[in-house]
Short mmCIF file of C-alpha atoms in Angstrom, two decimals:
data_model
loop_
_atom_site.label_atom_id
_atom_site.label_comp_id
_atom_site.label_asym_id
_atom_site.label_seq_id
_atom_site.Cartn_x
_atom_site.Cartn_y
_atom_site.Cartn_z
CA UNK F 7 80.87 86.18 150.04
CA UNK F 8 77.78 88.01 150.03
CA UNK F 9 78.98 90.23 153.15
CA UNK F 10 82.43 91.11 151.35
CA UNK F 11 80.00 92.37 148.23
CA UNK F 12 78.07 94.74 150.28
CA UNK F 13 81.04 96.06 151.99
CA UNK F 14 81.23 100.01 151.54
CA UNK F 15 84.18 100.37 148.24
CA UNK F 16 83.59 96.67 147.33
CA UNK F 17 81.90 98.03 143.94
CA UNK F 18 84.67 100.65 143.55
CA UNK F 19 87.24 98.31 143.62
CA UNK F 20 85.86 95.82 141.40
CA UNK F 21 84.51 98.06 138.88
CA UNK F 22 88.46 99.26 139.33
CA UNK F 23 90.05 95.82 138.07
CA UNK F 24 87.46 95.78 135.24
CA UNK F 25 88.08 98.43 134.01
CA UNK F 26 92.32 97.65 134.41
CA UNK F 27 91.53 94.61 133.04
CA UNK F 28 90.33 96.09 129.63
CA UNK F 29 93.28 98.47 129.77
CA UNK F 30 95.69 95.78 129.66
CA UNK F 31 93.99 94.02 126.48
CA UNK F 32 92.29 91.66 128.30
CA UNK F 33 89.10 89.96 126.98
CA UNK F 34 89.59 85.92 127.23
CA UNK F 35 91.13 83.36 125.34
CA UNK F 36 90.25 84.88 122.17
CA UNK F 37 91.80 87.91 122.12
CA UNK F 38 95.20 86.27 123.82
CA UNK F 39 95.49 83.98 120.43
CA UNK F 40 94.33 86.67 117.85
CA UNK F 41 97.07 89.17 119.50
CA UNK F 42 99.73 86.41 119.65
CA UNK F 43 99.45 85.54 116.06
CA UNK F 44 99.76 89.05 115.36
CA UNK F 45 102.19 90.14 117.89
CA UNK F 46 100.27 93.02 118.89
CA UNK F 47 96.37 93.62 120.34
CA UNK F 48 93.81 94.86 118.87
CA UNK F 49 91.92 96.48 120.93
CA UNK F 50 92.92 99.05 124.02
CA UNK F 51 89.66 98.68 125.70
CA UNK F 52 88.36 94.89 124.68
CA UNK F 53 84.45 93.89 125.38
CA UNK F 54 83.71 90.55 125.89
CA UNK F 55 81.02 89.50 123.29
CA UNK F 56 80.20 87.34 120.46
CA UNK F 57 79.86 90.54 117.81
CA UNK F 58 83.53 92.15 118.43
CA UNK F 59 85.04 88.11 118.71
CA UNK F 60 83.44 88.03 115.22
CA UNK F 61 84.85 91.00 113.89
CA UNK F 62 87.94 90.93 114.79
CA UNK F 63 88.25 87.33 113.26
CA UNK F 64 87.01 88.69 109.91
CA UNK F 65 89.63 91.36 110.07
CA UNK F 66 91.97 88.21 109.89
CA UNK F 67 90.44 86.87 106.28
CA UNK F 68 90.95 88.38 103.12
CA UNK F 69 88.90 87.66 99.43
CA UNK F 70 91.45 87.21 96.37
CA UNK F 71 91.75 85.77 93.17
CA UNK F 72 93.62 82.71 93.12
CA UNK F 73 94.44 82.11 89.06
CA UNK F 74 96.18 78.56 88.08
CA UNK F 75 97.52 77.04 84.85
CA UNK F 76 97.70 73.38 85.05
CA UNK F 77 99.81 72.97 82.07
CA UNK F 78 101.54 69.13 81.90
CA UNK F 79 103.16 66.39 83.88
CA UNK F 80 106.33 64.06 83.43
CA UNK F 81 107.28 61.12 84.13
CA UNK F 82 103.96 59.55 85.38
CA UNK F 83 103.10 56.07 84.99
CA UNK F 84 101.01 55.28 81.69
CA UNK F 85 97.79 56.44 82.74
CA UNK F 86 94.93 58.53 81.30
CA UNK F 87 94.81 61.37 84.40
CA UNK F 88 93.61 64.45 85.62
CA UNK F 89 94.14 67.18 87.85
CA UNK F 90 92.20 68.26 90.79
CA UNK F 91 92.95 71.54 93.34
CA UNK F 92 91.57 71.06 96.18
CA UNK F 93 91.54 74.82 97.60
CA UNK F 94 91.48 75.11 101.28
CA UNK F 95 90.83 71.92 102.06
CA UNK F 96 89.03 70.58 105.05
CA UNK F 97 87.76 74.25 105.73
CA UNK F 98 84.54 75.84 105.56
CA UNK F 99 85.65 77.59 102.34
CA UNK F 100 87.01 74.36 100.92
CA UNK F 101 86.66 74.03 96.84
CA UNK F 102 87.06 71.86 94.08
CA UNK F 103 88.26 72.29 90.67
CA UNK F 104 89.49 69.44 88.33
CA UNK F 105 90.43 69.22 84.60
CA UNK F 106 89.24 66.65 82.03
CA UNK F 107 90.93 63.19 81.90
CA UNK F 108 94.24 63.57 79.33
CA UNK F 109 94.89 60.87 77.05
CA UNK F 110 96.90 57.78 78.66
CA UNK F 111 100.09 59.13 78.60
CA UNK F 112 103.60 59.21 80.31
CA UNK F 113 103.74 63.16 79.98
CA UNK F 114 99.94 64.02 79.41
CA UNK F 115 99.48 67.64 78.77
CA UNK F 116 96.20 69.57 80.48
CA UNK F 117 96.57 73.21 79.01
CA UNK F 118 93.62 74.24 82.10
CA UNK F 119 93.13 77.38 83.26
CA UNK F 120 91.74 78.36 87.17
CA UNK F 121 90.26 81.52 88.32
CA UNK F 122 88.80 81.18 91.48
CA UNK F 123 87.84 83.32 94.41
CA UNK F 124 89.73 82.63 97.71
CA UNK F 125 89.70 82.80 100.86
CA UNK F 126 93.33 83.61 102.25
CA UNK F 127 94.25 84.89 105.97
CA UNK F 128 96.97 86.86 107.72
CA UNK F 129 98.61 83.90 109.48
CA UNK F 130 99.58 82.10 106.13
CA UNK F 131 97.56 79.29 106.73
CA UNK F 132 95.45 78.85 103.54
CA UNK F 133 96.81 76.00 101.02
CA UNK F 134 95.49 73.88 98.16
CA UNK F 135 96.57 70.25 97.78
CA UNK F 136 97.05 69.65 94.01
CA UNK F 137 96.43 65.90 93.07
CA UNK F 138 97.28 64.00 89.78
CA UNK F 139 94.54 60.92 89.62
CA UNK F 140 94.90 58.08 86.85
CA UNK F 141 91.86 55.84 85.64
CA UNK F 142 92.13 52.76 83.69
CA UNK F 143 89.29 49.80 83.07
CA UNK F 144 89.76 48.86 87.06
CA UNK F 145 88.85 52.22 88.31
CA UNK F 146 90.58 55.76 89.43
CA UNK F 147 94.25 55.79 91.58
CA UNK F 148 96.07 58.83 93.14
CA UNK F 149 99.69 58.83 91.47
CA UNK F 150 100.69 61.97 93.38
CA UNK F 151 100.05 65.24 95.16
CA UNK F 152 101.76 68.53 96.21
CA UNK F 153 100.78 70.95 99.15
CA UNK F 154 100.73 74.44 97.96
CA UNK F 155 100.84 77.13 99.98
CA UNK F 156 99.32 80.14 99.55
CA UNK F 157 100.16 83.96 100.77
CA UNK F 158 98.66 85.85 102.52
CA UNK F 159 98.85 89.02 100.20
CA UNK F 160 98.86 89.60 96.57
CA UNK F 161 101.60 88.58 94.40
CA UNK F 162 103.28 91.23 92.49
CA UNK F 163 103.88 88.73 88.99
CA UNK F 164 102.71 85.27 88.60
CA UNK F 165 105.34 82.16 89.66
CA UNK F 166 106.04 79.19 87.27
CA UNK F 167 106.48 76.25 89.12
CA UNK F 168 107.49 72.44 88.81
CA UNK F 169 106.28 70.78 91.16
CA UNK F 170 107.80 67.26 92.60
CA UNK F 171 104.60 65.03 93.36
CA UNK F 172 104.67 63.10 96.33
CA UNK F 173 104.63 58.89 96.02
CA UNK F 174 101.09 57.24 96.69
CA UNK F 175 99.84 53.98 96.45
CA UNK F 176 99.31 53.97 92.53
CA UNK F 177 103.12 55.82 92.34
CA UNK F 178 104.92 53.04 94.31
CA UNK F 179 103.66 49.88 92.75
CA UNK F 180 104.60 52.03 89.52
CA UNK F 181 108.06 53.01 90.79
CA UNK F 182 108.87 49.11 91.79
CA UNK F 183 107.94 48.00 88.14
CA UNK F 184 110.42 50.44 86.93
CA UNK F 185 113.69 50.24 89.44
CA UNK F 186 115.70 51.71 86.93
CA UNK F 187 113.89 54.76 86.15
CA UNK F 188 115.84 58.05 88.29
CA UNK F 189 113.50 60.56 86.84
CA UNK F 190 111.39 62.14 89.81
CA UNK F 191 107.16 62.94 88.46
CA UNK F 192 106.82 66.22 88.05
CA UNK F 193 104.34 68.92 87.41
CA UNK F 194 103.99 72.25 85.80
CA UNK F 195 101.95 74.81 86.84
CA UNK F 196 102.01 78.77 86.73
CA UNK F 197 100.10 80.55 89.32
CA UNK F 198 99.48 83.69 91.08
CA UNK F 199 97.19 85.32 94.14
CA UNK F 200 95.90 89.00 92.50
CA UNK F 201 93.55 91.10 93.58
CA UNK F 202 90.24 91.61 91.56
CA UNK F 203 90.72 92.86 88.54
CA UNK F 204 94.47 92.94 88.05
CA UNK F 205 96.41 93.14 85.04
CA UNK F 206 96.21 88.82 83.93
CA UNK F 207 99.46 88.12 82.01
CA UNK F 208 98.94 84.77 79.37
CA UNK F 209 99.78 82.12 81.44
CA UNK F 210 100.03 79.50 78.95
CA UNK F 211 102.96 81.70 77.31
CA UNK F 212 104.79 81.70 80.48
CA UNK F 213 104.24 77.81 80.81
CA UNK F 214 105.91 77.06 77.61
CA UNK F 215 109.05 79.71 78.34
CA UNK F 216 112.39 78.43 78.69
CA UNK F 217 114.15 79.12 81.82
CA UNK F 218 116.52 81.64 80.72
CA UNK F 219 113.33 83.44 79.47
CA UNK F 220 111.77 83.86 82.68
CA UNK F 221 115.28 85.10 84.00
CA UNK F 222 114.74 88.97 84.89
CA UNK F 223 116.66 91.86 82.49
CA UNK F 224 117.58 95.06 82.90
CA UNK F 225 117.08 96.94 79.43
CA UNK F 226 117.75 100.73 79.53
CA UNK F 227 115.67 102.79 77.15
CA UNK F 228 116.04 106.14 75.86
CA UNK F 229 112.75 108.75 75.17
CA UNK F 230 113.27 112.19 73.29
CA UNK F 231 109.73 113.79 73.66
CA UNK F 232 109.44 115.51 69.73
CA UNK F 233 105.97 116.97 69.71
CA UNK F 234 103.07 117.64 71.77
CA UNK F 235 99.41 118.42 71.00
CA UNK F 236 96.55 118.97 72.92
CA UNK F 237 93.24 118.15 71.94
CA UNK F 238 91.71 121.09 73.69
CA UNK F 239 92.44 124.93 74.26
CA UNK F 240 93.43 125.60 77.98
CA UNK F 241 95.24 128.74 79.30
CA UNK F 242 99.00 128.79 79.36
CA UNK F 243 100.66 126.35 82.46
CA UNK F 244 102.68 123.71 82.96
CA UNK F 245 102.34 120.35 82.00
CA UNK F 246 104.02 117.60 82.64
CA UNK F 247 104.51 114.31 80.96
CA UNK F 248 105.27 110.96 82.13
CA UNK F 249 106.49 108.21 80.57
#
């Protein structure tokens, strides 16, 4: 092997494949995943160390504002519950946030508001598991839980959502106790990803909306501009106004 190194062009033609090598987007395992969850590479020319691997999987991650109402639930067994998000869970970034306990209560109402800083990235992986706990005299029991999923960009207008729990342990033994009962547990919740400092809309007004309320209209509105002042002397030009 040594002998084939030495040999006169040896050098050329490996520095040759190198350097086709990084042409071609090579650069290891790493850069084969990032590009296929992308569908395109990153880099023309790709060097192979620990600083670039770690940029390029920061260019992946994004900061947002993840704000939640936890308004009420239905048709949970007689309990005195809470709420608890669980935001990216099992993840570095992982978070919890939980309300106070509601009164025992079929349909116990929570009225809590979220605003938390997450972590979200471009391969729509990032969720939060949302999990309804009861607590009587014998201790604490999960009646249900939903998977939420989160975007990976902004949302343009917060989403009201009812969402069906899934059964658990406490849920079943409930459910068997009560054959007859056909109405599924539910919970309410409004929710949107924003960026920092975007317009918040009242959230608990959008929780208590009917559905036909949160139905988009088209209203068509008529301005007559009447009179314009300005509050300062400028030359004569054109000005424009929008409305």
């Amino acid at each position: 092997g040594g002998a084939t190194a030495n040999r006169p062009g040896a050098q050329d033609t490996a520095a040759s494949r190198r350097k086709e090598t990084k042409r071609s987007g090579g650069g290891g395992v790493l850069a084969d995943a990032i590009s296929g969850l992308t569908g395109k590479c990153f880099l023309d020319e790709y060097e192979s160390d620990g600083e670039e691997e770690a940029d390029l999987l920061e260019v992946e991650t994004k900061k947002l504002r993840l704000r939640m109402y936890i308004y009420a639930a239905e048709n949970l067994p007689r309990y005195s519950s809470c709420v608890t998000v669980v935001i990216n869970p099992r993840s570095a970034n992982e978070e919890k946030v939980s309300t106070d306990y509601a009164p025992e209560s079929n349909s116990p109402v929570w009225e809590h508001s979220i605003d938390k800083e997450v972590h979200v990235t471009s391969g729509g992986n990032s969720y939060c598991d949302i999990r309804v706990y009861g607590k009587r005299i014998m201790g604490e029991t999960l009646l249900g839980s939903y998977s939420l999923n989160l975007p990976s960009s902004p949302m343009e207008v917060p989403k009201r959502q009812m969402l069906t729990l899934s059964s658990s342990s406490g849920m079943a033994s409930w459910a068997a106790a009560n054959a007859g009962n056909t109405n599924v547990p539910r919970l309410t919740i409004v929710w949107q990803l924003c960026r920092e400092g975007s317009y918040a809309l009242d959230f608990h007004r959008i929780a208590g909306m009917d559905a036909e309320d949160l139905e988009k209209t088209l209203h068509t509105i008529t301005v007559k501009l009447v009179k314009l002042k300005l509050n300062h002397d400028s030359p004569k030009q054109r000005i424009g106004v929008t409305v």
